[in-house]
Amino acid sequence: MVTAAATRPGSRDVAAPTPLRMRRAKVPRTFYLFLLPTLVLFTLAITLPAVMGITLSFTDSVGFGEFQFTGLTNYIALFSDPAIRSSYLFTIGFALVTVLVVNLVAFLLAVGLTAKIRAKIALRAVFVLPMVISGIVIAYVFNFLFSNSLPQLGQAVGISALEQSLLANPDLAWITIVIVTAWQAIPSALLIYIAGILSIPGEVYEAASMDGATAARRLVSITLPLVAGYVVINLVIGFKNFLNAYDIIVGLTNGGPGTATRSVAMTIFSGFTGGDYAYQMANATIFFLIAVVLAVIQLRLNRGRSAF
């Protein structure tokens, strides 16, 4: 419908701005000036070493001196190396078990610490303390406990399985790594779950209570579906972080007994000082590609869960 103002002579039609007519805001030069130091540092510390490392993975370099290009020789050898396969199997198995333990315990703690209990704020502060302690310090403390305190306790109560250090048992040493890693990783997952649970409107629980839903039914039918996005985030981030396990393993078992608990990261670092520089650089390149794939999966899953 044409208005009178629009039909009067000399009047101007004021058109609403459209995306085609809108001009892009000019980015101040100061922005690029502040961005430049970060870009230079990132390039020198991350991008350039990564490119050099990938390039050297196609050579026979020992980390210094002359080298020759050998093509895919290192990569072909990786897939037939039992030590490499063993490290990947241990790392992936350890990451899967640990991420399940961490998320199960963290979720149950989050449910308890968001319930109507006394001193829940103080309890939250206590439970997040392991997150601020260095992993290597935690590993050495637990090393003493598993090597001395636990065997003494086993002898006192007559449990023969605990009389010897679990760290010296090639079949059980991985359990100690899972326990210590989970102890340090639970707080970060806990905070994410607490944030997710607190974002659920209280009216939803009140309506469910009025309908006669029990606490267990509310947990399964309300809490779990509404924090599913946070579960996905914790699972993906946790699995990706546990694949890089290094410091806790070094402090607990140093990859032993033998090579029973040697992770991929430990295998890569040991090759850098053992003359297998190019070979382990190829291993690091494959490990990097796995991390990139997990990062892409994480971004896609987070995008799909943006509604939460």
mmCIF file of C-alpha atoms in Angstrom:
data_model
loop_
_atom_site.group_PDB
_atom_site.id
_atom_site.type_symbol
_atom_site.label_atom_id
_atom_site.label_comp_id
_atom_site.label_asym_id
_atom_site.label_seq_id
_atom_site.Cartn_x
_atom_site.Cartn_y
_atom_site.Cartn_z
ATOM 1 C CA MET A 1 0.000 0.000 0.000
ATOM 2 C CA VAL A 2 1.426 3.347 -1.040
ATOM 3 C CA THR A 3 1.291 5.993 1.687
ATOM 4 C CA ALA A 4 0.528 9.638 1.173
ATOM 5 C CA ALA A 5 3.995 10.659 2.192
ATOM 6 C CA ALA A 6 5.463 8.446 -0.485
ATOM 7 C CA THR A 7 3.271 10.008 -3.242
ATOM 8 C CA ARG A 8 3.883 13.648 -2.379
ATOM 9 C CA PRO A 9 6.103 15.475 -4.859
ATOM 10 C CA GLY A 10 9.662 15.901 -3.656
ATOM 11 C CA SER A 11 9.357 13.237 -1.028
ATOM 12 C CA ARG A 12 12.178 10.655 -0.789
ATOM 13 C CA ASP A 13 11.650 6.959 -0.317
ATOM 14 C CA VAL A 14 13.781 5.731 2.553
ATOM 15 C CA ALA A 15 14.661 2.155 1.713
ATOM 16 C CA ALA A 16 15.611 -0.242 4.461
ATOM 17 C CA PRO A 17 19.271 -1.174 4.394
ATOM 18 C CA THR A 18 19.961 -4.449 2.660
ATOM 19 C CA PRO A 19 22.991 -6.672 2.914
ATOM 20 C CA LEU A 20 24.074 -5.571 -0.583
ATOM 21 C CA ARG A 21 23.982 -1.919 0.364
ATOM 22 C CA MET A 22 25.654 -2.343 3.728
ATOM 23 C CA ARG A 23 29.332 -1.633 3.648
ATOM 24 C CA ARG A 24 31.785 -3.767 5.481
ATOM 25 C CA ALA A 25 33.187 -2.073 8.524
ATOM 26 C CA LYS A 26 36.807 -1.213 7.966
ATOM 27 C CA VAL A 27 39.187 -3.001 10.293
ATOM 28 C CA PRO A 28 41.486 -0.500 12.019
ATOM 29 C CA ARG A 29 45.167 -0.838 11.239
ATOM 30 C CA THR A 30 45.812 -1.078 14.965
ATOM 31 C CA PHE A 31 44.126 -4.478 14.916
ATOM 32 C CA TYR A 32 46.677 -5.842 12.458
ATOM 33 C CA LEU A 33 49.460 -4.196 14.419
ATOM 34 C CA PHE A 34 48.490 -6.070 17.585
ATOM 35 C CA LEU A 35 47.888 -9.286 15.635
ATOM 36 C CA LEU A 36 51.294 -9.261 13.952
ATOM 37 C CA PRO A 37 53.447 -10.273 16.992
ATOM 38 C CA THR A 38 51.144 -13.198 17.787
ATOM 39 C CA LEU A 39 51.143 -14.300 14.158
ATOM 40 C CA VAL A 40 54.944 -14.142 13.983
ATOM 41 C CA LEU A 41 55.386 -16.096 17.230
ATOM 42 C CA PHE A 42 52.846 -18.730 16.175
ATOM 43 C CA THR A 43 54.565 -19.125 12.812
ATOM 44 C CA LEU A 44 58.050 -19.437 14.311
ATOM 45 C CA ALA A 45 57.061 -21.669 17.239
ATOM 46 C CA ILE A 46 54.340 -23.862 15.703
ATOM 47 C CA THR A 47 53.909 -23.648 11.942
ATOM 48 C CA LEU A 48 57.562 -23.582 10.854
ATOM 49 C CA PRO A 49 58.702 -26.460 13.130
ATOM 50 C CA ALA A 50 55.699 -28.527 12.008
ATOM 51 C CA VAL A 51 56.511 -28.006 8.326
ATOM 52 C CA MET A 52 60.182 -28.812 8.938
ATOM 53 C CA GLY A 53 59.269 -31.919 10.913
ATOM 54 C CA ILE A 54 56.905 -33.229 8.242
ATOM 55 C CA THR A 55 59.585 -32.596 5.620
ATOM 56 C CA LEU A 56 62.242 -34.468 7.640
ATOM 57 C CA SER A 57 59.884 -37.431 8.052
ATOM 58 C CA PHE A 58 60.590 -38.239 4.393
ATOM 59 C CA THR A 59 64.358 -38.385 5.020
ATOM 60 C CA ASP A 60 66.911 -40.443 6.950
ATOM 61 C CA SER A 61 67.862 -37.542 9.230
ATOM 62 C CA VAL A 62 69.126 -38.239 12.761
ATOM 63 C CA GLY A 63 68.305 -34.725 13.913
ATOM 64 C CA PHE A 64 71.456 -33.000 12.701
ATOM 65 C CA GLY A 65 73.934 -33.095 9.877
ATOM 66 C CA GLU A 66 73.296 -34.188 6.338
ATOM 67 C CA PHE A 67 70.353 -36.296 5.237
ATOM 68 C CA GLN A 68 68.843 -37.823 2.132
ATOM 69 C CA PHE A 69 65.215 -38.079 1.056
ATOM 70 C CA THR A 70 63.884 -41.627 1.350
ATOM 71 C CA GLY A 71 60.279 -41.097 0.304
ATOM 72 C CA LEU A 72 57.660 -43.138 2.173
ATOM 73 C CA THR A 73 60.185 -45.563 3.666
ATOM 74 C CA ASN A 74 59.638 -44.391 7.239
ATOM 75 C CA TYR A 75 55.851 -44.509 6.914
ATOM 76 C CA ILE A 76 55.893 -48.012 5.434
ATOM 77 C CA ALA A 77 58.162 -49.212 8.242
ATOM 78 C CA LEU A 78 55.821 -47.777 10.884
ATOM 79 C CA PHE A 79 52.957 -50.072 9.942
ATOM 80 C CA SER A 80 55.150 -53.166 10.301
ATOM 81 C CA ASP A 81 56.815 -52.136 13.590
ATOM 82 C CA PRO A 82 55.411 -54.113 16.565
ATOM 83 C CA ALA A 83 56.670 -51.487 19.033
ATOM 84 C CA ILE A 84 54.699 -48.755 17.247
ATOM 85 C CA ARG A 85 51.577 -50.923 17.085
ATOM 86 C CA SER A 86 51.911 -51.722 20.784
ATOM 87 C CA SER A 87 52.200 -48.050 21.726
ATOM 88 C CA TYR A 88 49.128 -47.132 19.673
ATOM 89 C CA LEU A 89 47.080 -50.014 21.090
ATOM 90 C CA PHE A 90 48.019 -49.061 24.638
ATOM 91 C CA THR A 91 47.368 -45.351 24.082
ATOM 92 C CA ILE A 92 43.981 -45.826 22.411
ATOM 93 C CA GLY A 93 42.864 -48.426 24.962
ATOM 94 C CA PHE A 94 44.035 -46.261 27.855
ATOM 95 C CA ALA A 95 42.277 -43.195 26.392
ATOM 96 C CA LEU A 96 38.992 -45.060 25.903
ATOM 97 C CA VAL A 97 38.926 -46.507 29.432
ATOM 98 C CA THR A 98 39.996 -43.248 31.059
ATOM 99 C CA VAL A 99 37.504 -41.070 29.204
ATOM 100 C CA LEU A 100 34.662 -43.383 30.270
ATOM 101 C CA VAL A 101 35.799 -43.423 33.911
ATOM 102 C CA VAL A 102 36.309 -39.656 34.010
ATOM 103 C CA ASN A 103 32.940 -38.789 32.510
ATOM 104 C CA LEU A 104 30.976 -41.288 34.584
ATOM 105 C CA VAL A 105 32.500 -40.136 37.878
ATOM 106 C CA ALA A 106 32.395 -36.444 36.923
ATOM 107 C CA PHE A 107 28.736 -36.617 35.905
ATOM 108 C CA LEU A 108 27.686 -38.368 39.119
ATOM 109 C CA LEU A 109 29.661 -35.849 41.185
ATOM 110 C CA ALA A 110 28.072 -32.982 39.256
ATOM 111 C CA VAL A 111 24.600 -34.346 39.991
ATOM 112 C CA GLY A 112 25.461 -34.564 43.675
ATOM 113 C CA LEU A 113 27.140 -31.151 43.867
ATOM 114 C CA THR A 114 24.152 -29.423 42.232
ATOM 115 C CA ALA A 115 21.618 -31.068 44.550
ATOM 116 C CA LYS A 116 20.256 -29.458 47.682
ATOM 117 C CA ILE A 117 23.059 -30.387 50.050
ATOM 118 C CA ARG A 118 24.985 -28.447 52.638
ATOM 119 C CA ALA A 119 28.361 -26.866 51.872
ATOM 120 C CA LYS A 120 28.108 -27.732 48.179
ATOM 121 C CA ILE A 121 30.101 -24.625 47.215
ATOM 122 C CA ALA A 122 32.951 -25.668 49.499
ATOM 123 C CA LEU A 123 32.801 -29.230 48.185
ATOM 124 C CA ARG A 124 33.064 -27.973 44.598
ATOM 125 C CA ALA A 125 36.236 -26.094 45.517
ATOM 126 C CA VAL A 126 37.701 -29.246 47.106
ATOM 127 C CA PHE A 127 36.927 -31.448 44.116
ATOM 128 C CA VAL A 128 38.597 -29.100 41.612
ATOM 129 C CA LEU A 129 41.905 -28.914 43.510
ATOM 130 C CA PRO A 130 43.601 -31.776 41.567
ATOM 131 C CA MET A 131 43.196 -29.748 38.380
ATOM 132 C CA VAL A 132 45.680 -27.090 39.537
ATOM 133 C CA ILE A 133 48.439 -29.532 40.554
ATOM 134 C CA SER A 134 51.169 -30.455 38.092
ATOM 135 C CA GLY A 135 50.773 -33.877 36.518
ATOM 136 C CA ILE A 136 54.368 -34.914 37.185
ATOM 137 C CA VAL A 137 54.017 -33.989 40.876
ATOM 138 C CA ILE A 138 50.826 -36.043 41.132
ATOM 139 C CA ALA A 139 52.558 -38.963 39.417
ATOM 140 C CA TYR A 140 55.493 -39.002 41.839
ATOM 141 C CA VAL A 141 53.173 -38.831 44.857
ATOM 142 C CA PHE A 142 51.073 -41.743 43.598
ATOM 143 C CA ASN A 143 54.255 -43.608 42.652
ATOM 144 C CA PHE A 144 55.234 -43.581 46.325
ATOM 145 C CA LEU A 145 51.733 -44.670 47.358
ATOM 146 C CA PHE A 146 51.574 -47.570 44.891
ATOM 147 C CA SER A 147 55.174 -48.662 45.572
ATOM 148 C CA ASN A 148 55.242 -48.367 49.384
ATOM 149 C CA SER A 149 51.987 -47.516 51.144
ATOM 150 C CA LEU A 150 49.681 -49.837 49.206
ATOM 151 C CA PRO A 151 51.932 -52.954 49.536
ATOM 152 C CA GLN A 152 52.238 -52.312 53.273
ATOM 153 C CA LEU A 153 48.466 -52.044 53.520
ATOM 154 C CA GLY A 154 48.096 -55.260 51.548
ATOM 155 C CA GLN A 155 50.445 -57.087 53.922
ATOM 156 C CA ALA A 156 48.596 -55.710 56.963
ATOM 157 C CA VAL A 157 45.153 -56.826 55.798
ATOM 158 C CA GLY A 158 46.375 -60.031 54.137
ATOM 159 C CA ILE A 159 45.528 -59.205 50.515
ATOM 160 C CA SER A 160 48.219 -60.981 48.509
ATOM 161 C CA ALA A 161 47.366 -59.127 45.259
ATOM 162 C CA LEU A 162 48.392 -55.835 46.872
ATOM 163 C CA GLU A 163 51.527 -57.026 48.633
ATOM 164 C CA GLN A 164 53.606 -56.244 45.552
ATOM 165 C CA SER A 165 53.658 -52.927 43.753
ATOM 166 C CA LEU A 166 51.081 -52.663 40.979
ATOM 167 C CA LEU A 167 53.602 -50.597 39.019
ATOM 168 C CA ALA A 168 55.803 -53.678 38.634
ATOM 169 C CA ASN A 169 52.992 -55.833 37.267
ATOM 170 C CA PRO A 170 52.853 -55.639 33.446
ATOM 171 C CA ASP A 171 49.182 -56.704 33.475
ATOM 172 C CA LEU A 172 48.003 -54.193 36.092
ATOM 173 C CA ALA A 173 50.317 -51.195 35.724
ATOM 174 C CA TRP A 174 47.956 -49.570 33.217
ATOM 175 C CA ILE A 175 45.235 -49.461 35.879
ATOM 176 C CA THR A 176 47.363 -47.202 38.069
ATOM 177 C CA ILE A 177 47.816 -44.815 35.126
ATOM 178 C CA VAL A 178 44.062 -44.735 34.554
ATOM 179 C CA ILE A 179 43.430 -44.002 38.247
ATOM 180 C CA VAL A 180 45.938 -41.162 38.491
ATOM 181 C CA THR A 181 44.990 -39.609 35.142
ATOM 182 C CA ALA A 182 41.299 -39.757 36.028
ATOM 183 C CA TRP A 183 41.985 -38.212 39.441
ATOM 184 C CA GLN A 184 43.517 -35.172 37.754
ATOM 185 C CA ALA A 185 41.083 -34.961 34.813
ATOM 186 C CA ILE A 186 37.779 -35.324 36.662
ATOM 187 C CA PRO A 187 37.656 -31.699 37.926
ATOM 188 C CA SER A 188 37.652 -30.114 34.451
ATOM 189 C CA ALA A 189 34.881 -32.442 33.248
ATOM 190 C CA LEU A 190 33.055 -31.833 36.519
ATOM 191 C CA LEU A 191 32.961 -28.072 35.975
ATOM 192 C CA ILE A 192 31.493 -28.530 32.480
ATOM 193 C CA TYR A 193 28.792 -30.867 33.781
ATOM 194 C CA ILE A 194 27.937 -28.513 36.647
ATOM 195 C CA ALA A 195 27.508 -25.667 34.149
ATOM 196 C CA GLY A 196 25.277 -27.868 32.004
ATOM 197 C CA ILE A 197 23.080 -29.009 34.874
ATOM 198 C CA LEU A 198 22.707 -25.482 36.271
ATOM 199 C CA SER A 199 21.541 -24.278 32.841
ATOM 200 C CA ILE A 200 18.464 -26.530 33.032
ATOM 201 C CA PRO A 201 15.412 -24.501 34.171
ATOM 202 C CA GLY A 202 14.184 -25.491 37.619
ATOM 203 C CA GLU A 203 10.581 -25.429 36.392
ATOM 204 C CA VAL A 204 11.282 -28.569 34.372
ATOM 205 C CA TYR A 205 12.164 -30.523 37.506
ATOM 206 C CA GLU A 206 9.238 -29.042 39.420
ATOM 207 C CA ALA A 207 6.790 -30.119 36.710
ATOM 208 C CA ALA A 208 8.290 -33.619 36.686
ATOM 209 C CA SER A 209 7.994 -33.847 40.481
ATOM 210 C CA MET A 210 4.350 -32.827 40.331
ATOM 211 C CA ASP A 211 3.774 -35.617 37.813
ATOM 212 C CA GLY A 212 5.248 -38.109 40.275
ATOM 213 C CA ALA A 213 8.637 -38.678 38.631
ATOM 214 C CA THR A 214 11.253 -40.154 40.948
ATOM 215 C CA ALA A 215 14.780 -38.783 41.261
ATOM 216 C CA ALA A 216 16.135 -41.585 39.077
ATOM 217 C CA ARG A 217 13.476 -40.943 36.419
ATOM 218 C CA ARG A 218 14.264 -37.200 36.417
ATOM 219 C CA LEU A 219 17.950 -38.011 35.996
ATOM 220 C CA VAL A 220 17.364 -40.321 33.027
ATOM 221 C CA SER A 221 14.508 -38.446 31.306
ATOM 222 C CA ILE A 222 15.479 -34.820 31.978
ATOM 223 C CA THR A 223 19.072 -34.302 33.069
ATOM 224 C CA LEU A 224 20.795 -36.691 30.665
ATOM 225 C CA PRO A 225 18.984 -35.528 27.488
ATOM 226 C CA LEU A 226 19.463 -31.842 28.318
ATOM 227 C CA VAL A 227 23.184 -32.164 29.034
ATOM 228 C CA ALA A 228 23.885 -34.434 26.052
ATOM 229 C CA GLY A 229 25.789 -31.640 24.345
ATOM 230 C CA TYR A 230 28.095 -31.287 27.338
ATOM 231 C CA VAL A 231 28.638 -35.050 27.392
ATOM 232 C CA VAL A 232 29.771 -34.955 23.758
ATOM 233 C CA ILE A 233 32.156 -32.086 24.476
ATOM 234 C CA ASN A 234 33.718 -33.876 27.445
ATOM 235 C CA LEU A 235 34.050 -37.165 25.583
ATOM 236 C CA VAL A 236 35.776 -35.698 22.544
ATOM 237 C CA ILE A 237 38.038 -33.279 24.426
ATOM 238 C CA GLY A 238 38.926 -35.907 27.024
ATOM 239 C CA PHE A 239 39.769 -38.593 24.465
ATOM 240 C CA LYS A 240 41.928 -36.163 22.492
ATOM 241 C CA ASN A 241 43.808 -35.075 25.624
ATOM 242 C CA PHE A 242 44.382 -38.619 26.885
ATOM 243 C CA LEU A 243 45.948 -39.606 23.582
ATOM 244 C CA ASN A 244 48.759 -37.181 24.473
ATOM 245 C CA ALA A 245 49.438 -38.828 27.840
ATOM 246 C CA TYR A 246 53.077 -38.380 28.807
ATOM 247 C CA ASP A 247 54.003 -36.765 32.134
ATOM 248 C CA ILE A 248 51.897 -38.978 34.408
ATOM 249 C CA ILE A 249 53.150 -42.118 32.655
ATOM 250 C CA VAL A 250 56.762 -40.944 32.994
ATOM 251 C CA GLY A 251 56.321 -40.261 36.711
ATOM 252 C CA LEU A 252 54.520 -43.537 37.420
ATOM 253 C CA THR A 253 56.041 -46.275 35.256
ATOM 254 C CA ASN A 254 58.323 -44.556 32.728
ATOM 255 C CA GLY A 255 56.718 -46.800 30.130
ATOM 256 C CA GLY A 256 57.367 -50.016 32.056
ATOM 257 C CA PRO A 257 57.428 -52.708 33.081
ATOM 258 C CA GLY A 258 59.353 -53.210 29.866
ATOM 259 C CA THR A 259 57.260 -51.364 27.304
ATOM 260 C CA ALA A 260 53.854 -52.377 28.679
ATOM 261 C CA THR A 261 52.742 -48.790 29.358
ATOM 262 C CA ARG A 262 54.674 -46.859 26.727
ATOM 263 C CA SER A 263 52.410 -44.330 25.037
ATOM 264 C CA VAL A 264 52.746 -42.887 21.555
ATOM 265 C CA ALA A 265 54.088 -39.618 22.946
ATOM 266 C CA MET A 266 56.781 -41.461 24.913
ATOM 267 C CA THR A 267 57.749 -43.474 21.836
ATOM 268 C CA ILE A 268 58.105 -40.300 19.782
ATOM 269 C CA PHE A 269 60.241 -38.504 22.362
ATOM 270 C CA SER A 270 62.479 -41.520 22.921
ATOM 271 C CA GLY A 271 63.170 -41.667 19.181
ATOM 272 C CA PHE A 272 64.310 -38.051 19.122
ATOM 273 C CA THR A 273 67.182 -38.874 21.486
ATOM 274 C CA GLY A 274 67.853 -42.401 20.232
ATOM 275 C CA GLY A 275 68.879 -41.696 16.631
ATOM 276 C CA ASP A 276 65.452 -42.411 15.088
ATOM 277 C CA TYR A 277 64.632 -38.756 14.507
ATOM 278 C CA ALA A 278 63.146 -38.996 11.013
ATOM 279 C CA TYR A 279 61.407 -42.284 11.803
ATOM 280 C CA GLN A 280 59.692 -40.909 14.893
ATOM 281 C CA MET A 281 58.954 -37.677 13.058
ATOM 282 C CA ALA A 282 56.907 -39.782 10.639
ATOM 283 C CA ASN A 283 55.204 -41.293 13.674
ATOM 284 C CA ALA A 284 54.526 -37.799 15.005
ATOM 285 C CA THR A 285 53.058 -36.769 11.644
ATOM 286 C CA ILE A 286 50.580 -39.658 11.710
ATOM 287 C CA PHE A 287 49.738 -38.840 15.314
ATOM 288 C CA PHE A 288 49.192 -35.200 14.318
ATOM 289 C CA LEU A 289 46.776 -36.249 11.556
ATOM 290 C CA ILE A 290 44.808 -38.305 14.073
ATOM 291 C CA ALA A 291 44.567 -35.239 16.333
ATOM 292 C CA VAL A 292 43.360 -33.107 13.407
ATOM 293 C CA VAL A 293 40.642 -35.649 12.579
ATOM 294 C CA LEU A 294 39.483 -35.620 16.208
ATOM 295 C CA ALA A 295 39.461 -31.813 16.221
ATOM 296 C CA VAL A 296 37.291 -31.755 13.082
ATOM 297 C CA ILE A 297 34.918 -34.278 14.655
ATOM 298 C CA GLN A 298 34.742 -32.136 17.784
ATOM 299 C CA LEU A 299 33.874 -29.011 15.790
ATOM 300 C CA ARG A 300 31.149 -30.821 13.864
ATOM 301 C CA LEU A 301 29.636 -32.334 16.992
ATOM 302 C CA ASN A 302 29.727 -29.011 18.820
ATOM 303 C CA ARG A 303 28.065 -27.332 15.868
ATOM 304 C CA GLY A 304 25.360 -29.962 15.891
ATOM 305 C CA ARG A 305 24.826 -29.459 19.622
ATOM 306 C CA SER A 306 24.703 -25.662 19.468
ATOM 307 C CA ALA A 307 21.110 -25.714 20.670
ATOM 308 C CA PHE A 308 22.233 -26.803 24.095
#
